[in-house]
Amino acid sequence: MTNRERRDAQMAYISDDSIMEEQKACRRKLQKLNFMDRSDFDGIAQAVKDLLGSSDGAFINPPFYCDYGTHIEVGKNFYANYNCTILDVAKVTIGDNCQMAPNVAIYTAGHPIHPASRNSMYEYGKKVTIGDNVWIGGNTVICPGVCIGDNVVVGAGSVVTKDIPAWSLAAGNPCRVLRRITEEDRRKLFRDEEIDAEAWEEIAAGAKF
């Protein structure tokens, strides 16, 4: 098997010349995105589309960092705030209507624990999957192999090392489920504060679920 085939099969692989050529192509696209006029929203959106390929309404506030871009699949209305990093050695799949606060990091890349194996230059990638309607708080780290279910909120500063089930509010290091998200949360804004009547009327009129 080639190293590219090994990488894509989530096996141990070495970043050889063919893999580095893929990363060079990605870095050229990142160079364009990260040095664009920050007020050129249409240009940024087009640069994001060029980086990620198929996307519908995706927007990323630069700077943004990734290894390939082509290994990142996002659904409709994806949004990532400043300084997001996605090490997409393995596939990263993100559902519809997902939001990431500043400094979110998603790592699929890993290295052997033992120094003798690690110093061999072999590494690996394990896929990360994030469902629909997920909000990831600022400075959160998502580790290799993690699956986050639909309608999850991950609190700021979390380190997600294990799967998070759907409809969960989770936080901490390591991240753990604090409670389920229920109908009682529908009108909540911040802590015990409710969404005001004018905004709630508009939200309720357009609610899809």
mmCIF file of C-alpha atoms in Angstrom:
data_model
loop_
_atom_site.group_PDB
_atom_site.id
_atom_site.type_symbol
_atom_site.label_atom_id
_atom_site.label_comp_id
_atom_site.label_asym_id
_atom_site.label_seq_id
_atom_site.Cartn_x
_atom_site.Cartn_y
_atom_site.Cartn_z
ATOM 1 C CA MET A 1 0.000 0.000 0.000
ATOM 2 C CA THR A 2 1.116 3.561 -0.605
ATOM 3 C CA ASN A 3 1.351 5.942 2.323
ATOM 4 C CA ARG A 4 -1.661 7.840 0.997
ATOM 5 C CA GLU A 5 -3.660 4.606 0.956
ATOM 6 C CA ARG A 6 -2.471 3.758 4.449
ATOM 7 C CA ARG A 7 -3.389 7.238 5.702
ATOM 8 C CA ASP A 8 -6.870 7.067 4.196
ATOM 9 C CA ALA A 9 -7.404 3.605 5.724
ATOM 10 C CA GLN A 10 -6.588 5.109 9.166
ATOM 11 C CA MET A 11 -3.439 2.982 9.413
ATOM 12 C CA ALA A 12 0.108 3.944 10.380
ATOM 13 C CA TYR A 13 1.686 5.973 7.583
ATOM 14 C CA ILE A 14 4.577 8.338 6.833
ATOM 15 C CA SER A 15 4.135 11.804 5.309
ATOM 16 C CA ASP A 16 6.112 11.142 2.136
ATOM 17 C CA ASP A 17 6.534 13.437 -0.878
ATOM 18 C CA SER A 18 3.116 12.633 -2.355
ATOM 19 C CA ILE A 19 1.395 13.531 0.893
ATOM 20 C CA MET A 20 3.412 16.719 1.252
ATOM 21 C CA GLU A 21 2.308 17.756 -2.252
ATOM 22 C CA GLU A 22 -1.322 17.524 -1.074
ATOM 23 C CA GLN A 23 -0.474 19.681 1.923
ATOM 24 C CA LYS A 24 1.293 22.237 -0.277
ATOM 25 C CA ALA A 25 -1.852 22.602 -2.390
ATOM 26 C CA CYS A 26 -3.880 23.154 0.767
ATOM 27 C CA ARG A 27 -1.424 25.732 2.126
ATOM 28 C CA ARG A 28 -1.662 27.770 -1.052
ATOM 29 C CA LYS A 29 -5.433 27.977 -0.554
ATOM 30 C CA LEU A 30 -4.987 28.836 3.115
ATOM 31 C CA GLN A 31 -2.528 31.571 2.192
ATOM 32 C CA LYS A 32 -5.212 33.165 0.042
ATOM 33 C CA LEU A 33 -7.947 32.791 2.672
ATOM 34 C CA ASN A 34 -5.893 33.963 5.638
ATOM 35 C CA PHE A 35 -4.581 37.113 3.964
ATOM 36 C CA MET A 36 -7.792 38.322 2.345
ATOM 37 C CA ASP A 37 -9.424 41.632 3.190
ATOM 38 C CA ARG A 38 -11.449 40.720 6.294
ATOM 39 C CA SER A 39 -14.363 42.849 5.053
ATOM 40 C CA ASP A 40 -14.593 40.921 1.761
ATOM 41 C CA PHE A 41 -17.238 38.493 3.000
ATOM 42 C CA ASP A 42 -18.131 37.242 -0.480
ATOM 43 C CA GLY A 43 -14.474 36.634 -1.310
ATOM 44 C CA ILE A 44 -13.897 34.788 1.963
ATOM 45 C CA ALA A 45 -16.956 32.604 1.353
ATOM 46 C CA GLN A 46 -15.664 31.711 -2.112
ATOM 47 C CA ALA A 47 -12.188 30.921 -0.740
ATOM 48 C CA VAL A 48 -13.797 28.638 1.861
ATOM 49 C CA LYS A 49 -15.776 26.879 -0.868
ATOM 50 C CA ASP A 50 -12.575 26.392 -2.873
ATOM 51 C CA LEU A 51 -10.795 24.986 0.185
ATOM 52 C CA LEU A 52 -13.522 22.611 1.356
ATOM 53 C CA GLY A 53 -15.069 21.731 -1.984
ATOM 54 C CA SER A 54 -18.788 20.981 -1.694
ATOM 55 C CA SER A 55 -20.396 23.300 0.829
ATOM 56 C CA ASP A 56 -23.658 25.213 1.154
ATOM 57 C CA GLY A 57 -23.477 28.525 2.999
ATOM 58 C CA ALA A 58 -20.222 27.733 4.817
ATOM 59 C CA PHE A 59 -18.286 30.647 6.287
ATOM 60 C CA ILE A 60 -15.018 30.687 8.218
ATOM 61 C CA ASN A 61 -13.585 33.772 9.897
ATOM 62 C CA PRO A 62 -9.866 33.724 9.124
ATOM 63 C CA PRO A 63 -7.340 32.791 10.238
ATOM 64 C CA PHE A 64 -8.106 29.118 9.694
ATOM 65 C CA TYR A 65 -5.719 26.170 9.578
ATOM 66 C CA CYS A 66 -6.001 22.625 8.249
ATOM 67 C CA ASP A 67 -3.806 19.985 6.603
ATOM 68 C CA TYR A 68 -5.767 19.121 3.458
ATOM 69 C CA GLY A 69 -9.211 20.736 3.375
ATOM 70 C CA THR A 70 -10.398 17.956 1.073
ATOM 71 C CA HIS A 71 -10.847 15.680 4.100
ATOM 72 C CA ILE A 72 -13.330 18.112 5.701
ATOM 73 C CA GLU A 73 -17.010 17.666 4.838
ATOM 74 C CA VAL A 74 -19.449 20.252 6.195
ATOM 75 C CA GLY A 75 -23.233 20.468 5.923
ATOM 76 C CA LYS A 76 -25.404 23.504 5.338
ATOM 77 C CA ASN A 77 -24.720 26.784 7.154
ATOM 78 C CA PHE A 78 -21.413 25.788 8.716
ATOM 79 C CA TYR A 79 -19.719 28.597 10.656
ATOM 80 C CA ALA A 80 -16.304 28.666 12.304
ATOM 81 C CA ASN A 81 -15.065 31.726 14.178
ATOM 82 C CA TYR A 82 -11.497 33.024 14.373
ATOM 83 C CA ASN A 83 -8.474 30.767 14.732
ATOM 84 C CA CYS A 84 -10.121 27.405 14.107
ATOM 85 C CA THR A 85 -7.732 24.497 13.476
ATOM 86 C CA ILE A 86 -8.773 21.192 11.903
ATOM 87 C CA LEU A 87 -6.014 18.618 11.489
ATOM 88 C CA ASP A 88 -7.833 16.582 8.867
ATOM 89 C CA VAL A 89 -5.451 13.656 8.393
ATOM 90 C CA ALA A 90 -8.565 11.483 8.602
ATOM 91 C CA LYS A 91 -12.059 12.459 7.524
ATOM 92 C CA VAL A 92 -13.849 15.168 9.510
ATOM 93 C CA THR A 93 -17.599 15.132 8.897
ATOM 94 C CA ILE A 94 -19.696 18.000 10.269
ATOM 95 C CA GLY A 95 -23.484 18.188 9.903
ATOM 96 C CA ASP A 96 -25.905 21.016 9.110
ATOM 97 C CA ASN A 97 -26.153 24.250 11.102
ATOM 98 C CA CYS A 98 -23.009 23.743 13.154
ATOM 99 C CA GLN A 99 -21.214 26.618 14.860
ATOM 100 C CA MET A 100 -17.722 26.805 16.292
ATOM 101 C CA ALA A 101 -16.598 29.589 18.617
ATOM 102 C CA PRO A 102 -13.043 31.029 18.456
ATOM 103 C CA ASN A 103 -10.017 28.774 18.933
ATOM 104 C CA VAL A 104 -11.787 25.461 18.409
ATOM 105 C CA ALA A 105 -9.376 22.662 17.473
ATOM 106 C CA ILE A 106 -10.305 19.327 15.918
ATOM 107 C CA TYR A 107 -7.487 16.798 15.844
ATOM 108 C CA THR A 108 -7.686 13.582 13.852
ATOM 109 C CA ALA A 109 -3.892 13.234 13.855
ATOM 110 C CA GLY A 110 -2.004 11.142 16.367
ATOM 111 C CA HIS A 111 1.384 9.548 17.054
ATOM 112 C CA PRO A 112 2.490 6.337 18.804
ATOM 113 C CA ILE A 113 2.951 6.618 22.562
ATOM 114 C CA HIS A 114 6.309 4.843 22.800
ATOM 115 C CA PRO A 115 9.204 7.113 21.737
ATOM 116 C CA ALA A 116 10.883 4.396 19.664
ATOM 117 C CA SER A 117 7.750 4.017 17.542
ATOM 118 C CA ARG A 118 7.015 7.728 17.521
ATOM 119 C CA ASN A 119 10.515 8.623 16.318
ATOM 120 C CA SER A 120 10.068 6.326 13.313
ATOM 121 C CA MET A 121 8.007 9.127 11.685
ATOM 122 C CA TYR A 122 4.951 6.901 11.479
ATOM 123 C CA GLU A 123 1.698 8.593 12.500
ATOM 124 C CA TYR A 124 -2.029 8.003 12.074
ATOM 125 C CA GLY A 125 -5.400 9.692 11.685
ATOM 126 C CA LYS A 126 -8.751 8.670 13.192
ATOM 127 C CA LYS A 127 -11.950 10.226 11.866
ATOM 128 C CA VAL A 128 -14.087 12.721 13.779
ATOM 129 C CA THR A 129 -17.844 13.008 13.236
ATOM 130 C CA ILE A 130 -20.064 15.865 14.415
ATOM 131 C CA GLY A 131 -23.847 15.761 13.929
ATOM 132 C CA ASP A 132 -26.393 18.431 13.016
ATOM 133 C CA ASN A 133 -27.120 21.576 15.073
ATOM 134 C CA VAL A 134 -23.987 21.352 17.213
ATOM 135 C CA TRP A 135 -22.425 24.357 18.964
ATOM 136 C CA ILE A 136 -18.796 23.993 20.070
ATOM 137 C CA GLY A 137 -17.663 26.544 22.667
ATOM 138 C CA GLY A 138 -14.431 28.535 22.489
ATOM 139 C CA ASN A 139 -11.047 26.910 23.153
ATOM 140 C CA THR A 140 -12.507 23.421 22.876
ATOM 141 C CA VAL A 141 -10.285 20.557 21.708
ATOM 142 C CA ILE A 142 -11.843 17.521 20.000
ATOM 143 C CA CYS A 143 -9.519 14.510 19.976
ATOM 144 C CA PRO A 144 -9.082 11.756 17.351
ATOM 145 C CA GLY A 145 -11.853 9.213 16.887
ATOM 146 C CA VAL A 146 -14.587 11.212 18.659
ATOM 147 C CA CYS A 147 -18.238 11.216 17.552
ATOM 148 C CA ILE A 148 -20.538 14.035 18.727
ATOM 149 C CA GLY A 149 -24.270 13.496 18.247
ATOM 150 C CA ASP A 150 -26.972 15.849 16.941
ATOM 151 C CA ASN A 151 -28.134 18.916 18.892
ATOM 152 C CA VAL A 152 -25.172 18.952 21.299
ATOM 153 C CA VAL A 153 -23.666 21.978 23.049
ATOM 154 C CA VAL A 154 -20.048 21.644 24.201
ATOM 155 C CA GLY A 155 -19.007 24.234 26.797
ATOM 156 C CA ALA A 156 -15.991 26.492 26.375
ATOM 157 C CA GLY A 157 -12.584 25.102 27.288
ATOM 158 C CA SER A 158 -13.601 21.456 26.980
ATOM 159 C CA VAL A 159 -11.338 18.606 25.930
ATOM 160 C CA VAL A 160 -13.489 16.002 24.195
ATOM 161 C CA THR A 161 -11.839 12.581 24.416
ATOM 162 C CA LYS A 162 -14.938 10.355 24.196
ATOM 163 C CA ASP A 163 -18.204 10.281 22.251
ATOM 164 C CA ILE A 164 -20.993 12.676 23.282
ATOM 165 C CA PRO A 165 -24.595 11.461 22.749
ATOM 166 C CA ALA A 166 -27.268 13.543 21.019
ATOM 167 C CA TRP A 167 -29.202 16.255 22.870
ATOM 168 C CA SER A 168 -26.489 16.688 25.502
ATOM 169 C CA LEU A 169 -24.989 19.697 27.243
ATOM 170 C CA ALA A 170 -21.388 18.666 27.896
ATOM 171 C CA ALA A 171 -18.300 20.403 29.254
ATOM 172 C CA GLY A 172 -15.051 19.913 31.133
ATOM 173 C CA ASN A 173 -11.612 18.375 30.854
ATOM 174 C CA PRO A 174 -12.156 15.602 30.117
ATOM 175 C CA CYS A 175 -15.528 16.581 28.637
ATOM 176 C CA ARG A 176 -18.543 14.842 30.167
ATOM 177 C CA VAL A 177 -22.298 15.106 29.822
ATOM 178 C CA LEU A 178 -23.783 17.525 32.361
ATOM 179 C CA ARG A 179 -27.415 17.023 31.420
ATOM 180 C CA ARG A 180 -29.806 16.534 28.521
ATOM 181 C CA ILE A 181 -31.164 19.440 26.486
ATOM 182 C CA THR A 182 -34.985 19.463 26.760
ATOM 183 C CA GLU A 183 -38.020 21.504 25.722
ATOM 184 C CA GLU A 184 -37.503 23.616 28.830
ATOM 185 C CA ASP A 185 -34.377 25.014 27.157
ATOM 186 C CA ARG A 186 -36.174 26.188 24.022
ATOM 187 C CA ARG A 187 -36.639 29.798 25.158
ATOM 188 C CA LYS A 188 -33.505 30.129 27.289
ATOM 189 C CA LEU A 189 -30.949 32.750 26.285
ATOM 190 C CA PHE A 190 -28.256 32.943 28.984
ATOM 191 C CA ARG A 191 -28.466 30.990 32.215
ATOM 192 C CA ASP A 192 -32.001 31.693 33.535
ATOM 193 C CA GLU A 193 -32.613 34.659 31.229
ATOM 194 C CA GLU A 194 -35.287 34.109 28.572
ATOM 195 C CA ILE A 195 -35.364 35.318 24.972
ATOM 196 C CA ASP A 196 -37.385 38.541 24.823
ATOM 197 C CA ALA A 197 -40.937 38.501 23.447
ATOM 198 C CA GLU A 198 -40.151 40.305 20.173
ATOM 199 C CA ALA A 199 -37.288 37.985 19.228
ATOM 200 C CA TRP A 200 -39.177 34.917 20.471
ATOM 201 C CA GLU A 201 -42.148 35.682 18.232
ATOM 202 C CA GLU A 202 -39.857 35.664 15.193
ATOM 203 C CA ILE A 203 -38.017 32.520 16.332
ATOM 204 C CA ALA A 204 -41.248 30.617 17.020
ATOM 205 C CA ALA A 205 -42.671 31.558 13.614
ATOM 206 C CA GLY A 206 -39.649 30.097 11.836
ATOM 207 C CA ALA A 207 -38.957 27.113 14.087
ATOM 208 C CA LYS A 208 -38.456 23.851 12.200
ATOM 209 C CA PHE A 209 -38.530 21.519 15.206
#
